[in-house]
Short mmCIF file of C-alpha atoms in Angstrom, two decimals:
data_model
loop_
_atom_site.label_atom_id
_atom_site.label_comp_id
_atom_site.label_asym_id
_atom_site.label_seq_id
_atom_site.Cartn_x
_atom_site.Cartn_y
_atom_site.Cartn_z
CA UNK A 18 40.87 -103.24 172.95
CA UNK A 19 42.25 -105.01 176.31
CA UNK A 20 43.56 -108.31 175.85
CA UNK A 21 41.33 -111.84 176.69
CA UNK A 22 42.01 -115.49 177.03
CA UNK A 23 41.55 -115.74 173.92
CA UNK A 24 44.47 -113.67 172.61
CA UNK A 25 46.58 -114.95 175.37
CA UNK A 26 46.10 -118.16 173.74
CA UNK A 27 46.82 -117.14 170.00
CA UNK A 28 50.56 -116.49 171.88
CA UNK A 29 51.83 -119.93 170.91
CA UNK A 30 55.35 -119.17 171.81
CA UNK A 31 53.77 -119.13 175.56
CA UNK A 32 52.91 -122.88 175.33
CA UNK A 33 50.15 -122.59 177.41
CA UNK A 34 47.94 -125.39 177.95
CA UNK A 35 44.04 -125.02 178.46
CA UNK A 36 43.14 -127.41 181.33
CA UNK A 37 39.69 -127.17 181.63
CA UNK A 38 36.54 -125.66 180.05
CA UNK A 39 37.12 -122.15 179.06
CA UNK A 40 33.89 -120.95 177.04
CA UNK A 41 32.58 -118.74 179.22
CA UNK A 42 35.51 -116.47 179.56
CA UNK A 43 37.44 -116.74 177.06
CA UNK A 44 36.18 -113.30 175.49
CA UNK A 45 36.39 -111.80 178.84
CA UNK A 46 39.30 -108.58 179.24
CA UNK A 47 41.82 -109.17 181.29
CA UNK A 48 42.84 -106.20 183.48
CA UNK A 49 46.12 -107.27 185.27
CA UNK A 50 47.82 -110.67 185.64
CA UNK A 51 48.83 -110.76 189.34
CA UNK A 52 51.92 -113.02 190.45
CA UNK A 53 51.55 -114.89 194.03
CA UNK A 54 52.98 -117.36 196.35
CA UNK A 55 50.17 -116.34 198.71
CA UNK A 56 47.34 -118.98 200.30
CA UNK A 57 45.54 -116.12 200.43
CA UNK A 58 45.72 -113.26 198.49
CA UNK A 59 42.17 -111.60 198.68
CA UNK A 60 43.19 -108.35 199.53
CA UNK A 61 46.20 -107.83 196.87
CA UNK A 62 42.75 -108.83 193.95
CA UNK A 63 40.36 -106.41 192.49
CA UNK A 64 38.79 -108.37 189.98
CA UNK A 65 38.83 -109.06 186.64
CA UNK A 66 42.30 -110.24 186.61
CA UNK A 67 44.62 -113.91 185.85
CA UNK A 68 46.31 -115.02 188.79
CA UNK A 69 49.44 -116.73 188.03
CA UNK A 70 51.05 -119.20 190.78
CA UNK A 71 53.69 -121.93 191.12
CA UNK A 72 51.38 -123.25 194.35
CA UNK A 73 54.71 -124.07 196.07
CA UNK A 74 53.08 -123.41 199.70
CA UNK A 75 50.14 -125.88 198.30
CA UNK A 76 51.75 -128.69 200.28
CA UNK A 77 47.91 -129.72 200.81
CA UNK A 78 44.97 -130.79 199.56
CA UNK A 79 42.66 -128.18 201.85
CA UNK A 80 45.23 -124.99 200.92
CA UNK A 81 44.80 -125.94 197.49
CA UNK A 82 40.93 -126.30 197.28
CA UNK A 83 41.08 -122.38 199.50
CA UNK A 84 43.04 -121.39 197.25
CA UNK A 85 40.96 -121.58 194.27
CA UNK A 86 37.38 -120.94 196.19
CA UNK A 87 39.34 -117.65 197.03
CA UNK A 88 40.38 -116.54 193.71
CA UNK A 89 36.57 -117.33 192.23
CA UNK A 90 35.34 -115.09 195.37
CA UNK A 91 37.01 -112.33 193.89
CA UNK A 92 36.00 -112.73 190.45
CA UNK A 93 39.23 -113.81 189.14
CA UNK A 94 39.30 -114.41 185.35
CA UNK A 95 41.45 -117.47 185.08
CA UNK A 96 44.20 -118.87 187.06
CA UNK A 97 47.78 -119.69 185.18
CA UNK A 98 49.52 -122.77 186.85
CA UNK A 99 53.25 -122.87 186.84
CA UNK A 100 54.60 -126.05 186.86
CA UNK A 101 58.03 -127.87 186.87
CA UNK A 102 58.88 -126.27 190.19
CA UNK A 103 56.43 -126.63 193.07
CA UNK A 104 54.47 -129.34 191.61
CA UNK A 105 55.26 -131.59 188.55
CA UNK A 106 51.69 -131.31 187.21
CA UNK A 107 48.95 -128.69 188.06
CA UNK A 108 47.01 -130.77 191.36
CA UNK A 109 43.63 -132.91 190.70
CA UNK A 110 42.62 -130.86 193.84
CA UNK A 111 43.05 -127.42 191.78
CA UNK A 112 41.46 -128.60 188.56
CA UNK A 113 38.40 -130.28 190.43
CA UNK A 114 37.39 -127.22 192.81
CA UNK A 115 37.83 -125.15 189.65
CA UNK A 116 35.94 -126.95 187.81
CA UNK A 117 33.21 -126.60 190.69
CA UNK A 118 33.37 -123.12 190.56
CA UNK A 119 33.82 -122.03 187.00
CA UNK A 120 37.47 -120.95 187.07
CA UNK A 121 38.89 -121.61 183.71
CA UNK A 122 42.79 -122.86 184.77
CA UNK A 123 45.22 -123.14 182.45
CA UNK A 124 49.49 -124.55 182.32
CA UNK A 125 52.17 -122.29 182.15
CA UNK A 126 55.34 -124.18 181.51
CA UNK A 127 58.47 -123.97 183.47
CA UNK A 128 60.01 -122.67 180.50
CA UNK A 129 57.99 -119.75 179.97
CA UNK A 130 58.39 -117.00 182.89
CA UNK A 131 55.44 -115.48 184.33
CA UNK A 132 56.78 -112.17 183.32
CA UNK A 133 56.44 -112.69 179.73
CA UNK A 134 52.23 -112.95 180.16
CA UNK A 135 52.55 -109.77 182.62
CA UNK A 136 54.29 -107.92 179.95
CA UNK A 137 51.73 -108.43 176.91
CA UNK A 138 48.61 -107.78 179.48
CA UNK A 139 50.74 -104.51 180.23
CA UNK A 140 51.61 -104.17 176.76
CA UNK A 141 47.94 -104.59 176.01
CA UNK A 142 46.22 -102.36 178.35
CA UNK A 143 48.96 -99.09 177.48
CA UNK A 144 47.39 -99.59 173.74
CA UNK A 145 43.85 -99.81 175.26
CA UNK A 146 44.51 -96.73 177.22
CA UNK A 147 46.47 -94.36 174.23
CA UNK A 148 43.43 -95.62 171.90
CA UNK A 149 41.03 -94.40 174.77
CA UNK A 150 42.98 -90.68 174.98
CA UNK A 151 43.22 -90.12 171.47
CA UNK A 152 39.37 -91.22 171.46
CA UNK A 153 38.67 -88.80 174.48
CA UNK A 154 40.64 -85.93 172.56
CA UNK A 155 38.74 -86.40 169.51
CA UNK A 156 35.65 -86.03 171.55
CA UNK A 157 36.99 -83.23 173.40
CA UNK A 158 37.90 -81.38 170.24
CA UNK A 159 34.72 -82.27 168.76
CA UNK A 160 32.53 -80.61 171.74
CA UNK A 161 34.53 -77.55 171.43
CA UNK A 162 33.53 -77.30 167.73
CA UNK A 163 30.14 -77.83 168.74
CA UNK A 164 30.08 -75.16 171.04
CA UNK A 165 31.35 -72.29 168.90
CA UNK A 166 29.69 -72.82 166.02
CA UNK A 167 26.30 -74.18 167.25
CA UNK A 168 26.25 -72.21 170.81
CA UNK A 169 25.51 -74.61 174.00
CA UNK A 170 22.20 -76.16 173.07
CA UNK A 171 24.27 -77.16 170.13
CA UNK A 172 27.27 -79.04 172.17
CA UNK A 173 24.44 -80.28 174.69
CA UNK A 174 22.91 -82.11 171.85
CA UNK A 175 26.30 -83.76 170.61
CA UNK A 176 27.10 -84.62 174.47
CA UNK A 177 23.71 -86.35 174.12
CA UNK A 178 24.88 -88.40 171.09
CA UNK A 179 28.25 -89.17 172.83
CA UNK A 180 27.16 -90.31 176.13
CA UNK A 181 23.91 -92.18 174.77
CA UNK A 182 21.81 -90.80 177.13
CA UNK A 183 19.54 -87.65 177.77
CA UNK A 184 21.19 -84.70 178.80
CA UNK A 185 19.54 -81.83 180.99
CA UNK A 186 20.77 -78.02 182.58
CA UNK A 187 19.19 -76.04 185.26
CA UNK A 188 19.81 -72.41 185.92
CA UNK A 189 18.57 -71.12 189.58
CA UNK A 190 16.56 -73.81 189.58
CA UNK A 191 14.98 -73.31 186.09
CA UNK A 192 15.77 -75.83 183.40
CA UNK A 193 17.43 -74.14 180.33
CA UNK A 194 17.97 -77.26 178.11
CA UNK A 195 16.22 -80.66 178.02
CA UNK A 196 13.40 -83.43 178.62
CA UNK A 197 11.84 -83.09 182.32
CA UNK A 198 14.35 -83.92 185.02
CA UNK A 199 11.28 -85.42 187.31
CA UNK A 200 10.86 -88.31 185.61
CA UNK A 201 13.13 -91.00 185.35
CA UNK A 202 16.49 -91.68 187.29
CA UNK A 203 19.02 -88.70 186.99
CA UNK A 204 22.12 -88.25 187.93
CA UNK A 205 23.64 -84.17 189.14
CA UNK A 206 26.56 -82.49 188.12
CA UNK A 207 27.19 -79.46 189.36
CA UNK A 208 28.73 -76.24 187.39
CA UNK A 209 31.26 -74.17 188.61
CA UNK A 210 30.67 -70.73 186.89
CA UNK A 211 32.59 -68.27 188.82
CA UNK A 212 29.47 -66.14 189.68
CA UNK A 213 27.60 -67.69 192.18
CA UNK A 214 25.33 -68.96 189.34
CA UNK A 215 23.41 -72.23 190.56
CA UNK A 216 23.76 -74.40 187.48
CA UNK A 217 23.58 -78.04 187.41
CA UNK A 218 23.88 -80.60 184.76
CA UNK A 219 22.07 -83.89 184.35
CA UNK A 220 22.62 -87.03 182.52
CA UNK A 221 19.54 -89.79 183.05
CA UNK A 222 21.10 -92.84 183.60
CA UNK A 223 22.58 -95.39 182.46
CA UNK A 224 24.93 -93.45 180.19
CA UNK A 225 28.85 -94.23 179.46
CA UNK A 226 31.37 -92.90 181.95
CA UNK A 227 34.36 -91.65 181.07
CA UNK A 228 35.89 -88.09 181.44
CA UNK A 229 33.96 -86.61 178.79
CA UNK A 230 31.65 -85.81 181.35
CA UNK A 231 34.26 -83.11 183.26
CA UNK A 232 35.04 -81.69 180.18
CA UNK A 233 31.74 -81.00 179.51
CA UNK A 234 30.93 -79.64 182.89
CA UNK A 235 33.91 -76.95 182.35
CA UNK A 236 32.42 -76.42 178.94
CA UNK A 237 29.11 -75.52 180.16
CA UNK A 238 30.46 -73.12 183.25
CA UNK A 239 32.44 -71.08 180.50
CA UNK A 240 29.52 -70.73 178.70
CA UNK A 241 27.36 -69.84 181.19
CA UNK A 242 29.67 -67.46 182.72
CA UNK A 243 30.07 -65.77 179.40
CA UNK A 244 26.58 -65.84 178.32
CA UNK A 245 26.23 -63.86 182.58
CA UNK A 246 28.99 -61.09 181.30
CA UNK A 247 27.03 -60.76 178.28
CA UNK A 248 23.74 -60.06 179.79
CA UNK A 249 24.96 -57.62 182.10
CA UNK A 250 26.88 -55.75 179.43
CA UNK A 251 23.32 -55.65 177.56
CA UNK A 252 20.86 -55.13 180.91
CA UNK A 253 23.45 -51.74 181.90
CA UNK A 254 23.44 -50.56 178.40
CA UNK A 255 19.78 -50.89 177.94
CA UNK A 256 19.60 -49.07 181.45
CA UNK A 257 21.74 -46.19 180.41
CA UNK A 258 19.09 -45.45 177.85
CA UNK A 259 16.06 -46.04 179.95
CA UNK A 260 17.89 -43.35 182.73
CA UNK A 261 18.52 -40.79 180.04
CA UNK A 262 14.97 -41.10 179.14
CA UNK A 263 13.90 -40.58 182.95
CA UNK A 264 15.76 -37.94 183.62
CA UNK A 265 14.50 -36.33 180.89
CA UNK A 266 18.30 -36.06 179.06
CA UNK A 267 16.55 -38.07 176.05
CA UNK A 268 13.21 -36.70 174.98
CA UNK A 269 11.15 -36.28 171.80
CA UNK A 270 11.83 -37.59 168.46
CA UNK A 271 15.44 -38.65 169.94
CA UNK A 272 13.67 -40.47 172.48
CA UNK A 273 11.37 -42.34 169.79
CA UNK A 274 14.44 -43.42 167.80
CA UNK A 275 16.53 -44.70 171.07
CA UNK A 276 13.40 -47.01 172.01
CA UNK A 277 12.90 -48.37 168.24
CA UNK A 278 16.53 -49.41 168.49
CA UNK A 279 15.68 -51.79 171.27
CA UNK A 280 12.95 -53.26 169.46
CA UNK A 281 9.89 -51.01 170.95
CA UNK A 282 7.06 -50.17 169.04
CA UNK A 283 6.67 -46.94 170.42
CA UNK A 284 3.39 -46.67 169.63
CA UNK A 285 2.05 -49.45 171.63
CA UNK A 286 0.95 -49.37 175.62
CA UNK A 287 4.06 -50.65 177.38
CA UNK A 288 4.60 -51.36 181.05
CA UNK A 289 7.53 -50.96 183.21
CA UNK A 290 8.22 -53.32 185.40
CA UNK A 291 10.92 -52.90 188.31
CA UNK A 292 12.46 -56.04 190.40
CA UNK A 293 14.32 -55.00 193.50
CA UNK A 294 16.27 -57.12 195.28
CA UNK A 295 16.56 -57.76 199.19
CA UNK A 296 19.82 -58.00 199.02
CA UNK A 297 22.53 -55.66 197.24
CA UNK A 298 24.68 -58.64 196.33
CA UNK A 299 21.76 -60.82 194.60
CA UNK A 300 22.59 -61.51 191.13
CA UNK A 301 19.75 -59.64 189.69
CA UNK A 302 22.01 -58.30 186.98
CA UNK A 303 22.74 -61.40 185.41
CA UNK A 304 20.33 -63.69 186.10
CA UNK A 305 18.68 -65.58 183.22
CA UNK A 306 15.07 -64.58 182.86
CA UNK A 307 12.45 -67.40 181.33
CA UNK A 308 12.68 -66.63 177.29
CA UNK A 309 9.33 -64.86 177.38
CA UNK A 310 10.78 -62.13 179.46
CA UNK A 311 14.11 -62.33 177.62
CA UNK A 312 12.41 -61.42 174.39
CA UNK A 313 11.35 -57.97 175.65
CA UNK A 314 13.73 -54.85 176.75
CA UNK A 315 15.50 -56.10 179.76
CA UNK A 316 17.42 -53.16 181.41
CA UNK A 317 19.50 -52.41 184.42
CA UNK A 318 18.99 -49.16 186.31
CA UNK A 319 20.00 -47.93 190.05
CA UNK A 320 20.71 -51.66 190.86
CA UNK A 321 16.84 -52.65 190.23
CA UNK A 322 16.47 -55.03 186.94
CA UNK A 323 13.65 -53.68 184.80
CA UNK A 324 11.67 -54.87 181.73
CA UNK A 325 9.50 -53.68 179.22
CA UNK A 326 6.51 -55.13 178.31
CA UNK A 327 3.79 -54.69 175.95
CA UNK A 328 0.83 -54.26 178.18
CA UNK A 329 -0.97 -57.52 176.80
CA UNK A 330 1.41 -59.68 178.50
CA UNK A 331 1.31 -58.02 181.95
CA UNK A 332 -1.35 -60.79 183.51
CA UNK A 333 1.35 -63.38 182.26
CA UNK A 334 4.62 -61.79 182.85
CA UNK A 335 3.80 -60.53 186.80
CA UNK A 336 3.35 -63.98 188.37
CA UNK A 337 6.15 -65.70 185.66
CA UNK A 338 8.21 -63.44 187.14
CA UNK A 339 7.50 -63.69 190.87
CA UNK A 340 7.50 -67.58 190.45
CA UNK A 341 10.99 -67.52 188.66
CA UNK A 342 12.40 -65.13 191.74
CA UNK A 343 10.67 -67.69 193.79
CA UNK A 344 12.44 -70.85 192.24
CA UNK A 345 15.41 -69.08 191.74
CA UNK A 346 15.62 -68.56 195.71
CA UNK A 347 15.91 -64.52 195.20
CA UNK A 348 14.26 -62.45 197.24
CA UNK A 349 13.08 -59.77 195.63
CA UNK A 350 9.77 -56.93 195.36
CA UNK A 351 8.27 -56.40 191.88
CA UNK A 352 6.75 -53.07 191.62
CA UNK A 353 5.08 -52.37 187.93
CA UNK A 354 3.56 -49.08 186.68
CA UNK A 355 0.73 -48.01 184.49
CA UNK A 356 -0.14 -48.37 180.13
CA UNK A 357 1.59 -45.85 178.61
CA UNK A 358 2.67 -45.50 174.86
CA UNK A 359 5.57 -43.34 173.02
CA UNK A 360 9.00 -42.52 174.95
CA UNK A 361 6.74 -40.17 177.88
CA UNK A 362 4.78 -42.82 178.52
CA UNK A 363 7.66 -45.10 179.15
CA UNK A 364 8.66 -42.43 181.75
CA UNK A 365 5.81 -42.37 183.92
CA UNK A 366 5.09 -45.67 183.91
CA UNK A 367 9.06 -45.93 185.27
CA UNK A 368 7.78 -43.34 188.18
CA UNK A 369 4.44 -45.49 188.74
CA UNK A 370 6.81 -48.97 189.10
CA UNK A 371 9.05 -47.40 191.08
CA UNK A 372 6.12 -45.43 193.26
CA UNK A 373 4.84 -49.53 193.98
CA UNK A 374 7.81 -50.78 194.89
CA UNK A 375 7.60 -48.27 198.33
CA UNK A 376 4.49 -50.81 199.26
CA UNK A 377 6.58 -53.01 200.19
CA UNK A 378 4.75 -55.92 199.04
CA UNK A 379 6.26 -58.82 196.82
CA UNK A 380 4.28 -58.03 194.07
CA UNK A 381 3.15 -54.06 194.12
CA UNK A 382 0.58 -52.92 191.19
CA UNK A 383 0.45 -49.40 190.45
CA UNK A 384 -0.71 -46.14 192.59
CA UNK A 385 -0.95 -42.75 191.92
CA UNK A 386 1.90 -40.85 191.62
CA UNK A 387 2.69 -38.61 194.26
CA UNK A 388 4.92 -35.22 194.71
CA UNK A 389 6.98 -36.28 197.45
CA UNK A 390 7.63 -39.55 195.17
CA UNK A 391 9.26 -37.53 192.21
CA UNK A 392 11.10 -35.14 194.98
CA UNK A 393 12.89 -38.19 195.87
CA UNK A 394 13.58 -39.99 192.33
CA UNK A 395 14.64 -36.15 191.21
CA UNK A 396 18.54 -36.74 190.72
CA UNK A 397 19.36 -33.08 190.85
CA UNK A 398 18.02 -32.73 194.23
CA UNK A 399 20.41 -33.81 197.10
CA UNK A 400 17.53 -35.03 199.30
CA UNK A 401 19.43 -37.93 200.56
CA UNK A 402 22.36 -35.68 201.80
CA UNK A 403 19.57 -33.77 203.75
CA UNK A 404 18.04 -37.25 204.86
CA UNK A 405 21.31 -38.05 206.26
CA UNK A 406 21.87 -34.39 208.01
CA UNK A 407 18.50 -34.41 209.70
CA UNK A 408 17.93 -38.18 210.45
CA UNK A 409 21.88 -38.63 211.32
CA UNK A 410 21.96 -37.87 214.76
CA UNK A 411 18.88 -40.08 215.70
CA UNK A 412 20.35 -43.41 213.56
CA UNK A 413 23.36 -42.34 215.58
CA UNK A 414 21.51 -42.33 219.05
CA UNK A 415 19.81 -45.39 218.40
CA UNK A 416 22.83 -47.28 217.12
CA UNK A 417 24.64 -46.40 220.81
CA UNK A 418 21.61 -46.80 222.93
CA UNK A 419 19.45 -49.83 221.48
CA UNK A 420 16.63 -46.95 220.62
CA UNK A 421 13.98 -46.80 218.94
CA UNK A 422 13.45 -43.03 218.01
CA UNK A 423 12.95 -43.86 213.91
CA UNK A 424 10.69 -46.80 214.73
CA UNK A 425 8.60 -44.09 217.06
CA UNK A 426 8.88 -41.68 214.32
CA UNK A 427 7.65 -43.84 211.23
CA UNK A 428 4.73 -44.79 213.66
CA UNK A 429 4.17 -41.63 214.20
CA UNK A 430 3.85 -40.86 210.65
CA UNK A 431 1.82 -43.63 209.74
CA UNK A 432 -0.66 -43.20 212.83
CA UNK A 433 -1.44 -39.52 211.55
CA UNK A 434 0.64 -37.75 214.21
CA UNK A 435 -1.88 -39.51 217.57
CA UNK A 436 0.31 -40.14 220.52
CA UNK A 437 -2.13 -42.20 221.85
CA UNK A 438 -2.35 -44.60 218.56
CA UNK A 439 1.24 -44.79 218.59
CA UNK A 440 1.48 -45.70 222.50
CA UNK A 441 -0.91 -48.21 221.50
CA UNK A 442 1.07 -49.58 218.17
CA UNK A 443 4.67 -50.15 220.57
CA UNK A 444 2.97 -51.15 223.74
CA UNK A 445 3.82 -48.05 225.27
CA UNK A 446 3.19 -45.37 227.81
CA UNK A 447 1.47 -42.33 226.37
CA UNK A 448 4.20 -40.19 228.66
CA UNK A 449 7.10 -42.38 226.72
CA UNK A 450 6.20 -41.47 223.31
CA UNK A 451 5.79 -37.66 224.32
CA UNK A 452 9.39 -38.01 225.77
CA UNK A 453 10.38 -40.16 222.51
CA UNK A 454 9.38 -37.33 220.19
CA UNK A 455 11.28 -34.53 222.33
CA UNK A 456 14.37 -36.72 222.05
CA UNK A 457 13.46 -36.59 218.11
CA UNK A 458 12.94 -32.90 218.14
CA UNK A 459 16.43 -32.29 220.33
CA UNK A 460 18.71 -34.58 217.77
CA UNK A 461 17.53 -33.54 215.07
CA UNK A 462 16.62 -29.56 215.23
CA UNK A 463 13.00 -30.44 213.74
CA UNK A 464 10.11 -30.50 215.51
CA UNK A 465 7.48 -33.57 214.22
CA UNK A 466 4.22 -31.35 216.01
CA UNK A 467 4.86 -28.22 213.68
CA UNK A 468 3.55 -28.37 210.06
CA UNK A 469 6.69 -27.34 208.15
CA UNK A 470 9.79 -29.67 210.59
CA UNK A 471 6.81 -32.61 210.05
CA UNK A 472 6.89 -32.16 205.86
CA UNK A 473 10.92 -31.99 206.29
CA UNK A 474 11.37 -35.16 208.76
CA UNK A 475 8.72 -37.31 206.57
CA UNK A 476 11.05 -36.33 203.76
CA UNK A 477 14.15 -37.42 204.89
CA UNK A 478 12.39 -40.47 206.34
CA UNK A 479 11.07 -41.78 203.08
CA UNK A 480 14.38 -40.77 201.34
CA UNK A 481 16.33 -42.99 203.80
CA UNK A 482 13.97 -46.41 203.29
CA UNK A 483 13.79 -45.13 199.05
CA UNK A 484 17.81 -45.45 199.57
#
């Protein structure tokens, strides 16, 4: 422990001589003892400290009485009077403002130098601070063990005991461990994780600082960064067996054993449901799902996150999951198929998800399947190469000249093929649309007025928003 009056004073080879009435502090740690000739030495004081002094530029009476008003402003511990040199005894003036204020003073003797009482507060606080490392090491060490053998809820718990305080983690804005962060007073910590994750811990306060605390924060970004690879390792493998099962590479009896081995009853109604994200980047892949979702078969497949549910949970899963995307600040479209049971059923209701998703809605229930929706999801077929040849030169003409030839043709489309509807849709002249869809028909070969070039354009249309 730092060292206080009161050890100073067990020192007897200091000789130092107690002038006034020192109860009050003489328990208190001293931090430093700072040497000064100074009248005023405010700004070389941080608190917490012994001020030793000769006073030899207290020729006066006021100086003196500053002097000491100054040193209790600052919350100085005690203040060690040198005598013998500037002043034969310590001055009344010293001793009766001090005793005005509280500030415990006490004689040094000529004999003993002022660097003898800086040395055993130095001597002191080096102890204090080894004792304090070993102590942090210890805990250090002991979070680590904490962590590896009772996984991070485990070390959480034991960085509860350490701190003395309740201890809380959010993932995208869910909590994963601990009490409610919206009561009481919390403090954040955020977590560097590598990944974009938004993790954040919180301690409520008061709690103990010391550098436990950034320890614990690194702790708790390897974890979560390794729990992230771990997920995504699962989520793709999962997927790989989902896709074989789509495709139709996995079927029958091998089928039924490759979905028992994830934990399906096969012969329960499951749902698929399909989460596609705005944005390519998004962190769909790893991103923590509440554990009610985690407990089913969480797969990855054409960069859309999927899950399989038992259809008795569908009311509660669909808006869980829209919330969570919600909190988690993801945006995202759910699309989720029909009931099905046994390894077939798994695949159309994979068709019917991915059929919703085209709505375009945030949350997309099922609708019939249609032909030109399994032409598109058929991987054999190169429909999006013939997309590209068809639709090319029109993305192409638009890019250069601010156009809007696909916006005029998807209107088109939707408005049953009635110049007039679609003039109506854009604000347009009847005239410009007519002229619109001859541009179309020049670019792209295919002619939107005759049955077959229509059936071809809306196909490579739908491919390209699909893609």
């Amino acid at each position: 422990m730092a060292i206080t009056l009161a050890n100073l004073f067990e020192h007897t080879e200091l000789a130092l001589r107690p002038l006034n009435d020192f109860s009050a502090a003489v328990e208190s740690s001293i931090t430093w003892g700072a040497v000064t000739e100074l009248l005023d030495p405010s700004e070389f004081l941080t608190g917490q400290e012994i001020v030793l002094t000769t006073g030899v530029r207290q020729k006066t009476t006021a100086s003196q009485r500053e002097f000491v008003l100054r040193l209790a402003d600052n919350h100085v511990i005690a203040l060690g009077f040198g005598t013998g040199l500037g002043h034969r005894n310590v001055p009344q003036t010293i001793l009766k403002t001090a005793q005005e204020v509280g500030l415990p003073v006490f004689e040094v003797p000529y004999e003993t130098p002022f660097a003898t009482i800086t040395k055993l507060i130095a001597e002191a606080q080096h102890r204090l601070h080894v004792a304090e490392l070993q102590h942090l090491l210890r805990s250090h060490q002991q979070l680590t063990r904490s962590l590896l053998s009772a996984n991070l809820t485990g070390m959480l718990s034991e960085l509860s005991k350490m701190l003395g305080t309740k201890v809380a983690v959010s993932l995208h804005g869910t909590q994963i461990y601990g009490p409610d962060v919206m009561t009481g007073s919390w403090r954040e910590f955020p977590i560097a994780t590598g990944m974009r994750d938004k993790c954040t811990l919180y301690l409520e306060e008061p709690y103990a600082h010391h550098g436990l605390i950034e320890y614990a924060q690194s702790l708790i970004g390897l974890e979560v960064a390794n729990k992230s690879r771990l997920r995504e390792s699962q989520r793709t493998a999962h997927g790989q067996i989902v896709e074989d099962l789509v495709t139709g590479t996995l079927e029958g009896s091998d089928a039924e054993a490759r979905l028992r081995s994830l934990g399906l009853d096969t012969r329960r109604k499951h749902v698929v449901i399909l989460v596609q994200a705005a944005s390519p980047q998004s962190l769909l892949s790893r991103l923590p799902l509440p554990p009610l979702l985690e407990a089913q078969v969480v797969f990855l497949s054409d960069q859309k996150l999927g899950v399989l549910i038992p259809t008795d949970l569908r009311e509660r899963v669909v808006p869980l999951l829209d919330e969570y995307l919600q909190t988690a600040n993801i945006p995202a479209s759910i699309g989720y198929g029909g009931s099905y049971a046994q390894g077939n059923g798994v695949r159309w209701s994979y068709y019917e998800a991915l059929e919703a998703l085209r709505q375009g809605g945030r949350v997309n229930s099922p609708a019939k399947l249609s032909l030109t929706s399994l032409l598109l999801t058929a991987r054999d077929v190169p429909i999006l190469d013939l997309a590209t040849e068809a639709l090319g030169p029109i993305q192409k003409f638009d890019a250069q000249n601010k156009g809007e030839l696909l916006t005029t043709l998807r209107e088109y489309f939707k408005l049953d093929g009635s110049v007039g509807a679609v003039a109506e849709s854009l604000g347009l002249h009847r005239n410009t649309v007519r002229y619109r869809m001859q541009q179309i028909t020049d670019l792209s070969g295919y002619d939107p007025t005759v049955t077959g070039d229509r059936v071809q354009l809306w196909l490579a249309l739908s491919a390209l928003e699909l893609a």
